[in-house]
PDB file of C-alpha atoms in Angstrom:
ATOM      1  CA  UNK A   1     -97.056 161.600-103.325  1.00 89.00           C
ATOM      2  CA  UNK A   2     -98.405 158.709-105.359  1.00 92.00           C
ATOM      3  CA  UNK A   3     -99.841 155.507-103.940  1.00 96.00           C
ATOM      4  CA  UNK A   4     -96.652 153.758-104.969  1.00 95.00           C
ATOM      5  CA  UNK A   5     -94.555 156.323-103.081  1.00 94.00           C
ATOM      6  CA  UNK A   6     -96.664 155.866 -99.956  1.00 96.00           C
ATOM      7  CA  UNK A   7     -96.308 152.101-100.071  1.00 97.00           C
ATOM      8  CA  UNK A   8     -92.579 152.346-100.606  1.00 96.00           C
ATOM      9  CA  UNK A   9     -92.346 154.666 -97.614  1.00 96.00           C
ATOM     10  CA  UNK A  10     -94.036 151.967 -95.533  1.00 96.00           C
ATOM     11  CA  UNK A  11     -92.133 149.050 -97.032  1.00 97.00           C
ATOM     12  CA  UNK A  12     -88.877 150.334 -98.543  1.00 96.00           C
ATOM     13  CA  UNK A  13     -87.602 146.847 -99.282  1.00 96.00           C
ATOM     14  CA  UNK A  14     -90.292 146.100-101.846  1.00 96.00           C
ATOM     15  CA  UNK A  15     -88.922 145.584-105.327  1.00 92.00           C
ATOM     16  CA  UNK A  16     -90.254 146.359-108.767  1.00 84.00           C
ATOM     17  CA  UNK A  17     -90.631 142.633-109.260  1.00 87.00           C
ATOM     18  CA  UNK A  18     -93.014 142.592-106.317  1.00 93.00           C
ATOM     19  CA  UNK A  19     -95.170 145.102-108.169  1.00 91.00           C
ATOM     20  CA  UNK A  20     -95.296 142.843-111.204  1.00 87.00           C
ATOM     21  CA  UNK A  21     -96.093 139.672-109.299  1.00 90.00           C
ATOM     22  CA  UNK A  22     -97.646 139.805-105.840  1.00 96.00           C
ATOM     23  CA  UNK A  23     -98.794 143.431-105.727  1.00 96.00           C
ATOM     24  CA  UNK A  24    -100.850 145.209-108.361  1.00 96.00           C
ATOM     25  CA  UNK A  25    -101.453 148.935-108.253  1.00 96.00           C
ATOM     26  CA  UNK A  26    -103.965 150.084-110.789  1.00 97.00           C
ATOM     27  CA  UNK A  27    -105.574 153.173-112.237  1.00 96.00           C
ATOM     28  CA  UNK A  28    -108.570 152.709-114.513  1.00 97.00           C
ATOM     29  CA  UNK A  29    -108.384 156.215-115.975  1.00 95.00           C
ATOM     30  CA  UNK A  30    -111.830 156.926-114.595  1.00 95.00           C
ATOM     31  CA  UNK A  31    -110.845 159.831-112.386  1.00 94.00           C
ATOM     32  CA  UNK A  32    -110.825 157.760-109.208  1.00 95.00           C
ATOM     33  CA  UNK A  33    -107.050 157.561-108.984  1.00 95.00           C
ATOM     34  CA  UNK A  34    -104.650 154.776-108.073  1.00 96.00           C
ATOM     35  CA  UNK A  35    -105.727 151.851-105.925  1.00 97.00           C
ATOM     36  CA  UNK A  36    -104.461 148.463-104.743  1.00 97.00           C
ATOM     37  CA  UNK A  37    -105.997 145.895-107.078  1.00 96.00           C
ATOM     38  CA  UNK A  38    -104.083 142.956-105.638  1.00 96.00           C
ATOM     39  CA  UNK A  39    -101.998 142.412-102.515  1.00 97.00           C
ATOM     40  CA  UNK A  40    -100.665 138.885-102.173  1.00 97.00           C
ATOM     41  CA  UNK A  41     -97.323 139.570-100.571  1.00 97.00           C
ATOM     42  CA  UNK A  42     -96.325 136.517 -98.523  1.00 96.00           C
ATOM     43  CA  UNK A  43     -95.009 138.427 -95.483  1.00 97.00           C
ATOM     44  CA  UNK A  44     -96.066 142.086 -95.635  1.00 97.00           C
ATOM     45  CA  UNK A  45     -99.580 143.072 -94.646  1.00 97.00           C
ATOM     46  CA  UNK A  46    -101.756 145.085 -96.966  1.00 97.00           C
ATOM     47  CA  UNK A  47    -101.529 148.737 -95.892  1.00 97.00           C
ATOM     48  CA  UNK A  48    -104.589 150.159 -94.206  1.00 96.00           C
ATOM     49  CA  UNK A  49    -106.415 153.240 -95.401  1.00 93.00           C
ATOM     50  CA  UNK A  50    -105.023 155.150 -92.429  1.00 94.00           C
ATOM     51  CA  UNK A  51    -101.486 154.190 -93.349  1.00 93.00           C
ATOM     52  CA  UNK A  52    -102.009 155.462 -96.866  1.00 93.00           C
ATOM     53  CA  UNK A  53    -103.404 158.852 -95.891  1.00 87.00           C
TER      54      UNK A  53
ATOM     55  CA  UNK B   1    -122.541 117.024-145.383  1.00 61.00           C
ATOM     56  CA  UNK B   2    -124.607 117.922-148.375  1.00 69.00           C
ATOM     57  CA  UNK B   3    -124.096 120.140-151.359  1.00 72.00           C
ATOM     58  CA  UNK B   4    -126.296 123.041-152.290  1.00 71.00           C
ATOM     59  CA  UNK B   5    -126.301 123.741-156.007  1.00 73.00           C
ATOM     60  CA  UNK B   6    -127.760 126.985-157.288  1.00 71.00           C
ATOM     61  CA  UNK B   7    -129.051 126.243-160.743  1.00 70.00           C
ATOM     62  CA  UNK B   8    -128.630 129.083-163.174  1.00 66.00           C
ATOM     63  CA  UNK B   9    -125.796 130.769-161.285  1.00 64.00           C
ATOM     64  CA  UNK B  10    -123.311 130.639-164.117  1.00 66.00           C
ATOM     65  CA  UNK B  11    -121.447 133.928-163.873  1.00 72.00           C
ATOM     66  CA  UNK B  12    -120.706 136.732-161.479  1.00 74.00           C
ATOM     67  CA  UNK B  13    -120.842 136.491-157.736  1.00 72.00           C
ATOM     68  CA  UNK B  14    -123.551 134.700-155.806  1.00 74.00           C
ATOM     69  CA  UNK B  15    -125.033 136.030-152.599  1.00 76.00           C
ATOM     70  CA  UNK B  16    -126.815 133.923-150.012  1.00 73.00           C
ATOM     71  CA  UNK B  17    -129.082 135.948-147.791  1.00 75.00           C
ATOM     72  CA  UNK B  18    -131.599 134.876-145.151  1.00 74.00           C
ATOM     73  CA  UNK B  19    -134.961 136.470-145.664  1.00 71.00           C
ATOM     74  CA  UNK B  20    -135.141 137.669-142.067  1.00 70.00           C
ATOM     75  CA  UNK B  21    -131.639 139.127-141.723  1.00 62.00           C
ATOM     76  CA  UNK B  22    -130.804 141.475-144.529  1.00 62.00           C
ATOM     77  CA  UNK B  23    -127.469 142.472-143.019  1.00 65.00           C
ATOM     78  CA  UNK B  24    -126.148 138.908-142.943  1.00 69.00           C
ATOM     79  CA  UNK B  25    -124.921 137.633-146.268  1.00 70.00           C
ATOM     80  CA  UNK B  26    -122.434 135.197-147.696  1.00 70.00           C
ATOM     81  CA  UNK B  27    -120.925 136.148-151.032  1.00 68.00           C
ATOM     82  CA  UNK B  28    -119.301 133.548-153.239  1.00 67.00           C
ATOM     83  CA  UNK B  29    -116.882 135.270-155.590  1.00 64.00           C
ATOM     84  CA  UNK B  30    -116.984 134.449-159.284  1.00 68.00           C
ATOM     85  CA  UNK B  31    -114.563 131.864-160.573  1.00 64.00           C
ATOM     86  CA  UNK B  32    -113.864 130.281-157.198  1.00 59.00           C
ATOM     87  CA  UNK B  33    -111.907 131.655-154.281  1.00 55.00           C
ATOM     88  CA  UNK B  34    -112.780 132.188-150.662  1.00 52.00           C
ATOM     89  CA  UNK B  35    -116.294 132.736-149.469  1.00 57.00           C
ATOM     90  CA  UNK B  36    -116.596 136.074-147.689  1.00 51.00           C
ATOM     91  CA  UNK B  37    -118.905 136.683-144.785  1.00 62.00           C
ATOM     92  CA  UNK B  38    -119.968 140.241-144.324  1.00 59.00           C
ATOM     93  CA  UNK B  39    -121.926 142.064-141.701  1.00 64.00           C
ATOM     94  CA  UNK B  40    -121.170 139.840-138.745  1.00 73.00           C
ATOM     95  CA  UNK B  41    -117.398 139.964-138.278  1.00 87.00           C
ATOM     96  CA  UNK B  42    -116.653 142.834-135.914  1.00 92.00           C
ATOM     97  CA  UNK B  43    -113.558 144.949-136.449  1.00 96.00           C
ATOM     98  CA  UNK B  44    -112.366 148.111-134.778  1.00 97.00           C
ATOM     99  CA  UNK B  45    -109.473 150.542-134.563  1.00 98.00           C
ATOM    100  CA  UNK B  46    -109.093 153.241-131.932  1.00 97.00           C
ATOM    101  CA  UNK B  47    -106.269 155.417-130.657  1.00 96.00           C
ATOM    102  CA  UNK B  48    -105.386 158.024-128.075  1.00 94.00           C
ATOM    103  CA  UNK B  49    -105.699 161.630-129.128  1.00 93.00           C
ATOM    104  CA  UNK B  50    -104.521 164.344-126.778  1.00 90.00           C
ATOM    105  CA  UNK B  51    -101.559 165.554-124.783  1.00 86.00           C
ATOM    106  CA  UNK B  52     -99.120 162.980-123.365  1.00 84.00           C
ATOM    107  CA  UNK B  53    -100.388 161.085-120.335  1.00 87.00           C
ATOM    108  CA  UNK B  54     -98.246 160.498-117.253  1.00 87.00           C
ATOM    109  CA  UNK B  55     -99.070 157.247-115.461  1.00 89.00           C
ATOM    110  CA  UNK B  56     -97.644 156.778-111.979  1.00 89.00           C
ATOM    111  CA  UNK B  57     -94.620 154.579-111.504  1.00 89.00           C
ATOM    112  CA  UNK B  58     -95.228 150.876-110.931  1.00 92.00           C
ATOM    113  CA  UNK B  59     -98.955 151.325-111.433  1.00 94.00           C
ATOM    114  CA  UNK B  60    -101.013 149.705-114.143  1.00 95.00           C
ATOM    115  CA  UNK B  61    -102.814 152.587-115.790  1.00 95.00           C
ATOM    116  CA  UNK B  62    -105.490 152.012-118.370  1.00 97.00           C
ATOM    117  CA  UNK B  63    -104.632 153.361-121.792  1.00 96.00           C
ATOM    118  CA  UNK B  64    -107.157 155.818-123.122  1.00 96.00           C
ATOM    119  CA  UNK B  65    -108.397 155.218-126.650  1.00 96.00           C
ATOM    120  CA  UNK B  66    -110.712 158.142-127.185  1.00 95.00           C
ATOM    121  CA  UNK B  67    -110.774 158.335-130.970  1.00 95.00           C
ATOM    122  CA  UNK B  68    -112.129 155.672-133.287  1.00 97.00           C
ATOM    123  CA  UNK B  69    -111.003 155.052-136.830  1.00 97.00           C
ATOM    124  CA  UNK B  70    -113.773 152.540-137.275  1.00 97.00           C
ATOM    125  CA  UNK B  71    -115.927 150.257-135.176  1.00 97.00           C
ATOM    126  CA  UNK B  72    -118.052 148.150-137.460  1.00 94.00           C
ATOM    127  CA  UNK B  73    -120.329 146.679-134.801  1.00 94.00           C
ATOM    128  CA  UNK B  74    -120.317 149.547-132.295  1.00 96.00           C
ATOM    129  CA  UNK B  75    -118.572 147.360-129.729  1.00 97.00           C
ATOM    130  CA  UNK B  76    -115.784 149.706-128.651  1.00 98.00           C
ATOM    131  CA  UNK B  77    -116.374 152.159-125.822  1.00 98.00           C
ATOM    132  CA  UNK B  78    -114.214 155.195-126.587  1.00 97.00           C
ATOM    133  CA  UNK B  79    -115.826 157.541-124.067  1.00 96.00           C
ATOM    134  CA  UNK B  80    -115.960 155.883-120.638  1.00 95.00           C
ATOM    135  CA  UNK B  81    -114.252 152.527-120.186  1.00 96.00           C
ATOM    136  CA  UNK B  82    -112.072 152.342-123.301  1.00 97.00           C
ATOM    137  CA  UNK B  83    -112.846 148.690-123.757  1.00 98.00           C
ATOM    138  CA  UNK B  84    -113.870 146.352-126.537  1.00 98.00           C
ATOM    139  CA  UNK B  85    -116.815 144.023-125.957  1.00 98.00           C
ATOM    140  CA  UNK B  86    -117.530 142.262-129.237  1.00 96.00           C
ATOM    141  CA  UNK B  87    -120.968 140.857-129.963  1.00 93.00           C
ATOM    142  CA  UNK B  88    -119.905 137.730-131.856  1.00 91.00           C
ATOM    143  CA  UNK B  89    -118.263 134.767-130.112  1.00 92.00           C
ATOM    144  CA  UNK B  90    -114.956 133.705-131.561  1.00 92.00           C
ATOM    145  CA  UNK B  91    -111.239 134.195-131.845  1.00 94.00           C
ATOM    146  CA  UNK B  92    -110.047 137.757-132.196  1.00 96.00           C
ATOM    147  CA  UNK B  93    -106.715 139.145-133.247  1.00 97.00           C
ATOM    148  CA  UNK B  94    -105.951 142.141-131.060  1.00 98.00           C
ATOM    149  CA  UNK B  95    -103.150 144.577-131.856  1.00 97.00           C
ATOM    150  CA  UNK B  96    -101.671 147.013-129.356  1.00 96.00           C
ATOM    151  CA  UNK B  97     -99.237 149.827-130.100  1.00 94.00           C
ATOM    152  CA  UNK B  98     -97.928 151.699-127.073  1.00 92.00           C
ATOM    153  CA  UNK B  99     -95.367 154.431-127.641  1.00 88.00           C
ATOM    154  CA  UNK B 100     -93.775 155.775-124.483  1.00 86.00           C
ATOM    155  CA  UNK B 101     -91.276 158.440-123.577  1.00 83.00           C
ATOM    156  CA  UNK B 102     -89.105 159.532-120.703  1.00 79.00           C
ATOM    157  CA  UNK B 103     -88.340 163.108-119.833  1.00 68.00           C
ATOM    158  CA  UNK B 104     -87.549 162.793-116.149  1.00 66.00           C
ATOM    159  CA  UNK B 105     -84.252 162.523-114.395  1.00 63.00           C
ATOM    160  CA  UNK B 106     -83.893 158.796-114.762  1.00 73.00           C
ATOM    161  CA  UNK B 107     -84.444 156.001-117.207  1.00 78.00           C
ATOM    162  CA  UNK B 108     -87.527 153.886-117.008  1.00 81.00           C
ATOM    163  CA  UNK B 109     -88.733 150.521-118.135  1.00 84.00           C
ATOM    164  CA  UNK B 110     -92.245 149.947-119.369  1.00 88.00           C
ATOM    165  CA  UNK B 111     -94.653 147.089-119.331  1.00 90.00           C
ATOM    166  CA  UNK B 112     -97.848 147.064-121.302  1.00 93.00           C
ATOM    167  CA  UNK B 113    -100.632 144.564-121.079  1.00 95.00           C
ATOM    168  CA  UNK B 114    -103.893 143.496-122.577  1.00 97.00           C
ATOM    169  CA  UNK B 115    -106.474 142.747-119.944  1.00 98.00           C
ATOM    170  CA  UNK B 116    -109.370 140.376-120.462  1.00 98.00           C
ATOM    171  CA  UNK B 117    -112.337 140.845-118.152  1.00 98.00           C
ATOM    172  CA  UNK B 118    -110.333 143.008-115.754  1.00 96.00           C
ATOM    173  CA  UNK B 119    -107.315 140.720-115.383  1.00 94.00           C
ATOM    174  CA  UNK B 120    -103.969 140.695-117.131  1.00 94.00           C
ATOM    175  CA  UNK B 121    -104.011 138.347-120.111  1.00 96.00           C
ATOM    176  CA  UNK B 122    -100.633 139.109-121.678  1.00 95.00           C
ATOM    177  CA  UNK B 123     -97.700 141.347-120.707  1.00 92.00           C
ATOM    178  CA  UNK B 124     -94.768 142.682-122.684  1.00 89.00           C
ATOM    179  CA  UNK B 125     -91.835 144.545-121.204  1.00 82.00           C
ATOM    180  CA  UNK B 126     -89.246 146.862-122.705  1.00 76.00           C
ATOM    181  CA  UNK B 127     -85.726 147.492-121.630  1.00 73.00           C
ATOM    182  CA  UNK B 128     -84.808 150.860-120.205  1.00 78.00           C
ATOM    183  CA  UNK B 129     -85.953 153.985-122.010  1.00 82.00           C
ATOM    184  CA  UNK B 130     -83.319 156.673-121.584  1.00 79.00           C
ATOM    185  CA  UNK B 131     -84.085 160.201-120.493  1.00 78.00           C
ATOM    186  CA  UNK B 132     -85.371 162.117-123.517  1.00 75.00           C
ATOM    187  CA  UNK B 133     -85.814 158.958-125.568  1.00 78.00           C
ATOM    188  CA  UNK B 134     -88.791 156.951-126.739  1.00 81.00           C
ATOM    189  CA  UNK B 135     -89.752 153.333-126.653  1.00 82.00           C
ATOM    190  CA  UNK B 136     -92.393 151.323-128.361  1.00 83.00           C
ATOM    191  CA  UNK B 137     -94.241 148.171-127.572  1.00 86.00           C
ATOM    192  CA  UNK B 138     -96.271 146.625-130.342  1.00 89.00           C
ATOM    193  CA  UNK B 139     -97.703 143.167-130.264  1.00 92.00           C
ATOM    194  CA  UNK B 140    -100.601 141.083-131.438  1.00 96.00           C
ATOM    195  CA  UNK B 141    -102.382 138.171-129.871  1.00 97.00           C
ATOM    196  CA  UNK B 142    -105.305 135.967-130.729  1.00 97.00           C
ATOM    197  CA  UNK B 143    -107.700 135.244-127.916  1.00 97.00           C
ATOM    198  CA  UNK B 144    -111.209 133.968-127.432  1.00 97.00           C
ATOM    199  CA  UNK B 145    -114.068 136.332-126.551  1.00 97.00           C
ATOM    200  CA  UNK B 146    -117.540 134.974-125.882  1.00 96.00           C
ATOM    201  CA  UNK B 147    -119.484 137.635-127.782  1.00 94.00           C
ATOM    202  CA  UNK B 148    -121.559 138.715-124.801  1.00 96.00           C
ATOM    203  CA  UNK B 149    -119.724 139.656-121.611  1.00 97.00           C
ATOM    204  CA  UNK B 150    -116.020 139.218-122.428  1.00 98.00           C
ATOM    205  CA  UNK B 151    -114.098 142.431-122.948  1.00 98.00           C
ATOM    206  CA  UNK B 152    -110.547 143.615-123.385  1.00 98.00           C
ATOM    207  CA  UNK B 153    -108.656 146.698-122.283  1.00 98.00           C
ATOM    208  CA  UNK B 154    -105.017 147.797-122.395  1.00 97.00           C
ATOM    209  CA  UNK B 155    -102.781 149.088-119.604  1.00 96.00           C
ATOM    210  CA  UNK B 156     -99.291 150.511-119.295  1.00 94.00           C
ATOM    211  CA  UNK B 157     -96.930 150.396-116.320  1.00 92.00           C
ATOM    212  CA  UNK B 158     -93.677 152.408-116.138  1.00 89.00           C
ATOM    213  CA  UNK B 159     -91.023 151.614-113.564  1.00 86.00           C
ATOM    214  CA  UNK B 160     -90.280 155.312-113.108  1.00 82.00           C
ATOM    215  CA  UNK B 161     -92.133 158.463-114.004  1.00 76.00           C
ATOM    216  CA  UNK B 162     -92.644 158.651-117.736  1.00 76.00           C
ATOM    217  CA  UNK B 163     -95.397 159.230-120.185  1.00 77.00           C
ATOM    218  CA  UNK B 164     -97.158 157.696-123.138  1.00 78.00           C
ATOM    219  CA  UNK B 165     -98.200 159.111-126.459  1.00 74.00           C
ATOM    220  CA  UNK B 166     -95.288 161.539-126.901  1.00 68.00           C
ATOM    221  CA  UNK B 167     -96.573 162.401-130.377  1.00 70.00           C
ATOM    222  CA  UNK B 168    -100.304 162.757-130.087  1.00 64.00           C
ATOM    223  CA  UNK B 169    -102.952 162.014-132.689  1.00 66.00           C
ATOM    224  CA  UNK B 170    -100.725 159.793-134.826  1.00 82.00           C
ATOM    225  CA  UNK B 171    -101.871 156.422-133.562  1.00 88.00           C
ATOM    226  CA  UNK B 172     -98.728 155.815-131.534  1.00 89.00           C
ATOM    227  CA  UNK B 173    -101.027 154.538-128.801  1.00 93.00           C
ATOM    228  CA  UNK B 174    -103.663 152.475-130.510  1.00 95.00           C
ATOM    229  CA  UNK B 175    -105.715 149.339-130.165  1.00 97.00           C
ATOM    230  CA  UNK B 176    -107.282 147.453-133.034  1.00 98.00           C
ATOM    231  CA  UNK B 177    -108.677 144.054-133.712  1.00 97.00           C
ATOM    232  CA  UNK B 178    -111.038 141.867-135.640  1.00 95.00           C
ATOM    233  CA  UNK B 179    -112.700 138.500-135.575  1.00 94.00           C
ATOM    234  CA  UNK B 180    -110.566 135.941-137.356  1.00 91.00           C
ATOM    235  CA  UNK B 181    -112.602 132.824-136.649  1.00 85.00           C
ATOM    236  CA  UNK B 182    -116.068 132.409-135.251  1.00 81.00           C
ATOM    237  CA  UNK B 183    -116.579 130.024-132.366  1.00 78.00           C
TER     238      UNK B 183
END
């Protein structure tokens, strides 16, 4: 399950537009995998590490 | 403004060269025309070589440019960070080609972006790429880079599972650029 899938499982109402505006998931192709580069959603809290396990 | 006249330069090209910098020259072509500056205008071209890559959906994934066509000032990192950090301040034209494909069960849209210093500088977006089809995003921009710490990278972001570089080694995923005006 990708980071995106995990976040969508937590917040199923997020839209693709959200991921182009207030949320940025990123992978720098350095072997470290996907991560949350930006979370500026006006109402939903940034997921914790525990929630993303 | 003054005028420098080189007495005796009556034919052929004329080269101006500082005594302490043999790689920096200005050549005036014979019979008029545009003065050319060589040796200090960085240019590069690099592309992805390898099997297709599969970035995760809705995730900005850095494009890998692991093969260089040329890199005149050794400013492109094609082994670790896949970024261009030119060593001359000025305005650079940067060209990105990003060819993508879709072989999953659904269509996907793609965005591609040029990042400057780790943040998105410009984004383009395609329409939907059908299952089994290909899409292409190619664009050029001109942006300022300070010649010391500024760098650029390129990222891709599919809306569903897809891949980039469906035909490897043919520069379908490539980044190139050159200085067009010094600061």
